[in-house]
Short mmCIF file of C-alpha atoms in Angstrom, two decimals:
data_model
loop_
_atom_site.label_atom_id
_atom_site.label_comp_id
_atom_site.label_asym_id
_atom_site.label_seq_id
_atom_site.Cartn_x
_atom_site.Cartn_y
_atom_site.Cartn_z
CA UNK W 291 28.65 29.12 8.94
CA UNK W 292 28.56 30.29 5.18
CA UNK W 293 27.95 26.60 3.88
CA UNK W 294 26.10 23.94 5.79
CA UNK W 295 28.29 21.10 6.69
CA UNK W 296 26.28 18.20 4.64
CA UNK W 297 27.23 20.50 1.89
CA UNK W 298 31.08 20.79 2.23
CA UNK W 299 30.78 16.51 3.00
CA UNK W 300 29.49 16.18 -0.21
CA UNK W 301 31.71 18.70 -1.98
CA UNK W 302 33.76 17.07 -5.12
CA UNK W 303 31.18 14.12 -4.55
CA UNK W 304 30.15 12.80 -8.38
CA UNK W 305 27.27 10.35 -7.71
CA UNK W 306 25.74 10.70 -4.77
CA UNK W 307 22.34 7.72 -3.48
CA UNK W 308 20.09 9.85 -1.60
CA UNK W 309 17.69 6.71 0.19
CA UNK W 310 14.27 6.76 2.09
CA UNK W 311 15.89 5.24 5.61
CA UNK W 312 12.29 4.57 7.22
CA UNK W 313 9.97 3.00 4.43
CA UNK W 314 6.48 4.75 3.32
CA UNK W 315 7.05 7.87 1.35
CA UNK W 316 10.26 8.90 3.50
CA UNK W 317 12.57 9.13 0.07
CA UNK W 318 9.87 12.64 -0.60
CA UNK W 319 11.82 14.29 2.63
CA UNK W 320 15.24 13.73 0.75
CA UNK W 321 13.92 15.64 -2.58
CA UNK W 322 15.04 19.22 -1.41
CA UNK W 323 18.64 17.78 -0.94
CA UNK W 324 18.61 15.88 -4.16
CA UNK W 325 17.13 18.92 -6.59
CA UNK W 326 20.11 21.52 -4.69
CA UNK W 327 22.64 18.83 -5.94
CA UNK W 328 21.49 18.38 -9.56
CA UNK W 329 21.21 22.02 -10.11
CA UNK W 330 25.24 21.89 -8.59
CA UNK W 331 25.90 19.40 -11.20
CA UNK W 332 25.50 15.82 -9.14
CA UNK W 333 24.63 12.59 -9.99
CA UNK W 334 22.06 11.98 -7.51
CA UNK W 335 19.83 8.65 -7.58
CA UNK W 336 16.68 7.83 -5.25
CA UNK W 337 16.21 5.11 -3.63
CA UNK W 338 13.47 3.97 -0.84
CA UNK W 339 13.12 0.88 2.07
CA UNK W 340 9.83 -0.43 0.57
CA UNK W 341 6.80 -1.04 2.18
CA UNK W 342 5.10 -2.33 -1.27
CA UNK W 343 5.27 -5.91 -1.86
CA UNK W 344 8.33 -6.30 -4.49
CA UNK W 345 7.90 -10.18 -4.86
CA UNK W 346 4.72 -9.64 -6.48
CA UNK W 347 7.00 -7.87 -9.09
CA UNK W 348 7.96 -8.45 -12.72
CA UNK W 349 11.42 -10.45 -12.33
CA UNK W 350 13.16 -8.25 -14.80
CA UNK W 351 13.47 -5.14 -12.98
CA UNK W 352 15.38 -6.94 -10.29
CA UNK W 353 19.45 -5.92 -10.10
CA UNK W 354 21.07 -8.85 -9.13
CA UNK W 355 17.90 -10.19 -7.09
CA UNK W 356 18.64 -7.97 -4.68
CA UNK W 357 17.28 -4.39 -5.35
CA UNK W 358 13.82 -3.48 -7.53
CA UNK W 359 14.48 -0.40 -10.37
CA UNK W 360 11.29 0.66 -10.49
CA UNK W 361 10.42 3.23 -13.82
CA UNK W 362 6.92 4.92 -14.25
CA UNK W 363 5.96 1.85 -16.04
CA UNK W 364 6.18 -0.62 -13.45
CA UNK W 365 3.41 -2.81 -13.14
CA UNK W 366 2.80 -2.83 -10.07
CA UNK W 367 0.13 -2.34 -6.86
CA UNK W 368 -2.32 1.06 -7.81
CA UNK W 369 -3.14 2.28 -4.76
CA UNK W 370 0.08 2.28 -2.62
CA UNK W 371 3.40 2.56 -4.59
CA UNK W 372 5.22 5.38 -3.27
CA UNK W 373 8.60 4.70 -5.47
CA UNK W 374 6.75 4.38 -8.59
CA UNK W 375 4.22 7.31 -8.03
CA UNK W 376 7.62 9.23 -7.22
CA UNK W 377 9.34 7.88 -10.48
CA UNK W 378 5.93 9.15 -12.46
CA UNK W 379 6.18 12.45 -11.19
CA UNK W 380 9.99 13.01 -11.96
CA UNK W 381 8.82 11.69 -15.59
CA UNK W 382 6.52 14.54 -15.62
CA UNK W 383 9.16 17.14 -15.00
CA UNK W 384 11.62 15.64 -17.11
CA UNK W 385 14.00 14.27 -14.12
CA UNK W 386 15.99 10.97 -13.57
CA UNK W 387 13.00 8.43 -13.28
CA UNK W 388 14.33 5.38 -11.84
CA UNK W 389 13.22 5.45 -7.94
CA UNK W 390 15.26 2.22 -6.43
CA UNK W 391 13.45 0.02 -4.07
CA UNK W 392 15.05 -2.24 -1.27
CA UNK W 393 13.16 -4.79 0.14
CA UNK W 394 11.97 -4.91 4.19
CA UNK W 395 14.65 -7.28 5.28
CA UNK W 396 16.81 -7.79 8.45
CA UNK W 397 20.68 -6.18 8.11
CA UNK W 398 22.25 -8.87 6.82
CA UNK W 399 20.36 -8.43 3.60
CA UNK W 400 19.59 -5.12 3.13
CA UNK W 401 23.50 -4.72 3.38
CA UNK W 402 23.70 -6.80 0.72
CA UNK W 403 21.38 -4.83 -0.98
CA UNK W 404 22.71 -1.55 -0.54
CA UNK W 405 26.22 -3.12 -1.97
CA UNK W 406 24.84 -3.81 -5.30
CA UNK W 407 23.44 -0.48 -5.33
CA UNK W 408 26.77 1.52 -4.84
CA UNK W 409 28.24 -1.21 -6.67
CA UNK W 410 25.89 -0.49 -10.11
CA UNK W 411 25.98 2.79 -9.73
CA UNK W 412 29.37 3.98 -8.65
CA UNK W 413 28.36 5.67 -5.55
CA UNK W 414 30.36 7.60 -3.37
CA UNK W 415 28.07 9.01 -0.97
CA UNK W 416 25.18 8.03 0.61
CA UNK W 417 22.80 10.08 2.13
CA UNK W 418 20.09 7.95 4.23
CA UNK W 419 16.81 10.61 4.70
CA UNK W 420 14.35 10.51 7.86
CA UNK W 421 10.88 11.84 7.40
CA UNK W 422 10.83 12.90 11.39
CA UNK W 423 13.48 12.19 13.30
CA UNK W 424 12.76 8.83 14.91
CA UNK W 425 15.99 7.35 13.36
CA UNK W 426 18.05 10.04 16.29
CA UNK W 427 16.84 7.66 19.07
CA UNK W 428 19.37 5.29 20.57
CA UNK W 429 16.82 2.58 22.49
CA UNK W 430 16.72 4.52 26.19
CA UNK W 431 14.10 6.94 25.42
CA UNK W 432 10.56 6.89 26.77
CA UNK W 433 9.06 5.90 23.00
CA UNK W 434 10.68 4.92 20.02
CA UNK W 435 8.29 5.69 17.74
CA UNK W 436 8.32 3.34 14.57
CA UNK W 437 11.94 2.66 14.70
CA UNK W 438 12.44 -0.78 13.31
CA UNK W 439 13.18 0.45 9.10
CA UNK W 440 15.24 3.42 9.92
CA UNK W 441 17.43 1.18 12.49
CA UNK W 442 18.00 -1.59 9.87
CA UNK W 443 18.70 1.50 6.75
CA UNK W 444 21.10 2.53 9.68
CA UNK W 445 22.93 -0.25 10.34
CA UNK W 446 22.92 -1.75 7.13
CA UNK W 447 24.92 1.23 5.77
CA UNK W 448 26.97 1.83 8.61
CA UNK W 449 28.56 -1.94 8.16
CA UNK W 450 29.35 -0.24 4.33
CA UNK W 451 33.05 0.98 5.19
CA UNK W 452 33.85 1.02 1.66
CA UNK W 453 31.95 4.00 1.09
CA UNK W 454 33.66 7.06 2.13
CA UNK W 455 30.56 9.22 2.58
CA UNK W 456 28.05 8.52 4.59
CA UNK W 457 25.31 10.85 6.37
CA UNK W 458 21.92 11.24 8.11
CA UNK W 459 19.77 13.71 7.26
CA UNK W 460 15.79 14.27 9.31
CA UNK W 461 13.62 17.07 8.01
CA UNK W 462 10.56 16.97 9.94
CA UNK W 463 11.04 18.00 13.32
CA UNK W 464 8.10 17.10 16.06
CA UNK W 465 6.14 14.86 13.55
CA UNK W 466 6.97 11.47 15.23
CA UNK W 467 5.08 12.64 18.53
CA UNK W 468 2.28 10.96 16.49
CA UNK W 469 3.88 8.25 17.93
CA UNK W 470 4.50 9.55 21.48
CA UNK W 471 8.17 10.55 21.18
CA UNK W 472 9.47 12.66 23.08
CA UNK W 473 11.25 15.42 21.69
CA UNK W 474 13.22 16.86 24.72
CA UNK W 475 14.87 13.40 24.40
CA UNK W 476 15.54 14.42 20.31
CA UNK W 477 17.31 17.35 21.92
CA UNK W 478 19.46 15.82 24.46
CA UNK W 479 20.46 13.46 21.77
CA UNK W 480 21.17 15.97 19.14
CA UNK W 481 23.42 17.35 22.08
CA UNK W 482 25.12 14.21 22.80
CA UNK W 483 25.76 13.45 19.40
CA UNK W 484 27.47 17.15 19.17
CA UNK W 485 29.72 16.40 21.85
CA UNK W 486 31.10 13.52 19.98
CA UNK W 487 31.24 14.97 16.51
CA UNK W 488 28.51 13.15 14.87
CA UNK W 489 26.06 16.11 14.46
CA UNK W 490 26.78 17.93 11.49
CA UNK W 491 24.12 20.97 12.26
CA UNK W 492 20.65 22.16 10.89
CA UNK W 493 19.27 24.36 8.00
CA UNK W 494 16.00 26.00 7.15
CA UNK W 495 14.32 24.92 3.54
CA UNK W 496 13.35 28.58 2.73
CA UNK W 497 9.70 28.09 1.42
CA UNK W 498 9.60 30.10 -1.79
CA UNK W 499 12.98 28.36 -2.91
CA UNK W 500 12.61 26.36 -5.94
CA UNK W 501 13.56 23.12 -4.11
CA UNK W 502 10.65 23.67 -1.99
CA UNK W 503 8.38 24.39 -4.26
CA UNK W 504 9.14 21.44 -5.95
CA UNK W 505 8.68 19.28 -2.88
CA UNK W 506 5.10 20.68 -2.29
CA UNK W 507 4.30 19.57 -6.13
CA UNK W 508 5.79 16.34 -6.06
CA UNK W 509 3.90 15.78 -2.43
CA UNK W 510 0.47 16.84 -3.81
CA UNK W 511 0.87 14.76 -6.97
CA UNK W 512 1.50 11.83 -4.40
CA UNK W 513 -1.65 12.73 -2.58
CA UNK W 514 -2.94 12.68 -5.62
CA UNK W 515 -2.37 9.53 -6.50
CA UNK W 516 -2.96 7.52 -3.20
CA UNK W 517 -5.57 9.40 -1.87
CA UNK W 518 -6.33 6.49 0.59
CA UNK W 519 -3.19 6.94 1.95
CA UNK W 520 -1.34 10.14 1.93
CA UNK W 521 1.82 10.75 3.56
CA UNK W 522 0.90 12.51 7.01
CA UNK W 523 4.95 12.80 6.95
CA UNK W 524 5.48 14.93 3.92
CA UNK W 525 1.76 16.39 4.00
CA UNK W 526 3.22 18.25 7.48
CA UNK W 527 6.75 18.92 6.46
CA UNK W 528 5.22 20.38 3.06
CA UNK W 529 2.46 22.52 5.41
CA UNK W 530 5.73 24.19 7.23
CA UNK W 531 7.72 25.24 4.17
CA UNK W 532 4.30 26.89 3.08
CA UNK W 533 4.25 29.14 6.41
CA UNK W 534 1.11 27.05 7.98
CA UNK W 535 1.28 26.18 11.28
CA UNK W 536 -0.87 23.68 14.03
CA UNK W 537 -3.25 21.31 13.19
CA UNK W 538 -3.06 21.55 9.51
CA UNK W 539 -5.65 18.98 7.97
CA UNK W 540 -3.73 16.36 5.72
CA UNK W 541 -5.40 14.25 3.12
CA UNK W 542 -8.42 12.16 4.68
CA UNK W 543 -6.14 10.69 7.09
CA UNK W 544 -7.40 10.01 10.54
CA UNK W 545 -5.17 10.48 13.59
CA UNK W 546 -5.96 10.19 17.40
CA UNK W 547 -3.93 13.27 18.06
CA UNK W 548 -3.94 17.31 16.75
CA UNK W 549 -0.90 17.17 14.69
CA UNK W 550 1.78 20.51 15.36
CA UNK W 551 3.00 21.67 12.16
CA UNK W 552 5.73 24.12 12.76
CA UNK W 553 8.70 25.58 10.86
CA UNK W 554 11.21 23.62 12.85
CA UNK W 555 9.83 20.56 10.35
CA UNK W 556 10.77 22.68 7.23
CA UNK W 557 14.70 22.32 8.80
CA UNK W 558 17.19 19.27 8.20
CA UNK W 559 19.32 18.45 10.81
CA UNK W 560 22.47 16.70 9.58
CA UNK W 561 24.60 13.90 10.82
CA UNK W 562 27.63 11.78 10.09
CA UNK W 563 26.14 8.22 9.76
CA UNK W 564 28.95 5.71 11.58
CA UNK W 565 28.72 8.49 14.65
CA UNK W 566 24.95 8.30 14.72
CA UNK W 567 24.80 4.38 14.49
CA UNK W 568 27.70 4.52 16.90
CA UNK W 569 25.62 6.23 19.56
CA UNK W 570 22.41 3.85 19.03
CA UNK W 571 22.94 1.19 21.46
CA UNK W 572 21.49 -1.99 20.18
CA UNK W 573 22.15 -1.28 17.09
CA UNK W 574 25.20 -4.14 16.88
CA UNK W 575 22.35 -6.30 18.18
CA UNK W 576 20.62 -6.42 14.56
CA UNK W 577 23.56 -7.59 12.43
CA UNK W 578 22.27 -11.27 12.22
CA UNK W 579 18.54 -10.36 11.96
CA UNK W 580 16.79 -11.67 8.45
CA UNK W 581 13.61 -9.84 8.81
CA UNK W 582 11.73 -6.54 10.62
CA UNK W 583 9.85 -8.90 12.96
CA UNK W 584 13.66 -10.01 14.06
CA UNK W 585 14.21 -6.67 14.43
CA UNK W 586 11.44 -5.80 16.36
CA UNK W 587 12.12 -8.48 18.58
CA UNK W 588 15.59 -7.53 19.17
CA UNK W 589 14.84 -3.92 20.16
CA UNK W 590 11.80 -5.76 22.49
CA UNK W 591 14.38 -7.41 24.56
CA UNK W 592 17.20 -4.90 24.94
CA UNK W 593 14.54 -2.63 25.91
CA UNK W 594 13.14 -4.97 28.25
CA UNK W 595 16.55 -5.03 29.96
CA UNK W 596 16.75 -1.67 30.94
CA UNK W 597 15.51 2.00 32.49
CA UNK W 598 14.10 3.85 29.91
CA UNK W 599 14.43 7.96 30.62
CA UNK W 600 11.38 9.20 31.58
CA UNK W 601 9.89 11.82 29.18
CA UNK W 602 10.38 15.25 29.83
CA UNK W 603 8.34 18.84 29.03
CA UNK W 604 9.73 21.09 27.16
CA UNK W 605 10.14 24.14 29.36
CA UNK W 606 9.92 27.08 27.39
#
């Protein structure tokens, strides 16, 4: 109870890829993990599933074709870059400033992606982070949510046996009812996944910690920067760890729905990544798949096969 259990996983770990799972600004939900393990004396890197469009990219900050290193120098889109307005913020606060970007592609090649990665830079753990907790869901529920990204960061490292650490971590419990999830269904999950040992438990981000307070500065600079375009993710998980609580106006962004910031958003819950992706049942359906429409497809026609659980109030 003393030390969380993602903690003593990554104990005697040397260089640990902490990686967006879900695309957008997702890698921002991993930063309180990353700053506790470079004050501990890690070698933590950042990495992100992209939703910028790398091909338009100079060809020389491609490693082996594969994956984009992108520096706060980048040329590069101005008003939707999440990795590089990340890697210009780290520059500011004298931090690591390579943010490294994988392209949307189906398993197969975001696997191979992912290899040159750990390959480069001698990783031996790999943390994949969850803005919400979308990425829990194993193709029965009522909604998915946007699940295509985090399924194909899921499988795509849980085909990586090589690695002997792998793990899940969502911070940002509640968010993805945005897009109708239903959280008693999170729940049940999270329960299943306890019963066969995949759930590694939860911890609080306490909000005057200087991990936190980090966070909220590298979230505002990103606001910032794309104020189009803000991160109704982070803007809501960075709300919680400052104590604020239901709808908490984020950015200019428009929603159809109140949004229910709460402190359960300002906890991770933790996971063992091969017992998550074990649980998700079409997951071994996506191996083959060379894009996200592929993937999207695939999930359309498992679904499509059979009886979703209905959603379910909470009842307290």
């Amino acid at each position: 109870m003393r030390t969380p259990e993602i903690f003593t996983r990554l104990d005697g770990r040397t260089s640990v890829l902490i990686a967006g799972a879900g695309g957008g600004f997702d890698v921002y939900a991993g930063l309180p993990l990353a700053f506790a393990l470079r004050a501990a004396g890690v070698s933590v890197h950042l990495a992100n599933l992209s939703f910028t469009r790398l091909e338009t990219l100079d060809p020389s900050v491609w490693l082996n074709g594969r994956v984009a290193a992108i520096t706060p120098d980048v040329a590069g889109p101005e008003n939707y870059f999440p990795e590089r307005t990340l890697a210009r913020w780290l520059a500011l606060h004298d931090e690591p400033s390579t943010v490294y970007a994988f392209p949307r592609t189906g398993v197969r090649e975001l696997r191979a992606a992912y290899r040159t990665l750990l390959e480069l830079l001698d990783i031996d753990a790999v943390v994949l982070i969850d803005g919400g907790t979308d990425i829990l869901l194993r193709g029965d529920e009522y909604l998915l949510g946007t699940p295509e990204e985090d399924v194909a960061s899921l499988a795509a490292v849980a085909g990586i046996d090589e690695t002997p650490v792998r793990l899940v971590a969502a911070l940002g419990f509640g968010i993805d009812a945005f897009h109708g999830v239903n959280h008693v269904q999170v729940l049940e999950n999270i329960a299943e996944l306890d019963t066969a040992g995949a759930y590694l438990g939860a911890f609080s981000i306490p909000g005057d910690c200087p991990e936190a307070r980090r966070y909220r500065a590298a979230v505002e600079h990103a606001a910032a920067l794309t104020p189009k375009r803000p991160s109704l993710v982070n803007g809501q998980i960075a709300a919680a760890l400052s104590g604020r609580h239901g709808d908490v106006p984020i950015g200019g962004r428009s929603r159809a729905t109140d949004l229910f910031v709460n402190p359960l958003m300002a906890m991770y819950f933790t996971f063992d990544l091969p017992g998550l992706a074990a649980r998700n049942a079409y997951l071994p359906t996506l191996e083959d798949t060379v894009d996200i429409a592929d993937i999207s497809l695939r999930i359309g026609e498992y679904r499509a096969q059979i009886t979703v659980r209905p959603p379910r109030t909470f009842p307290h």
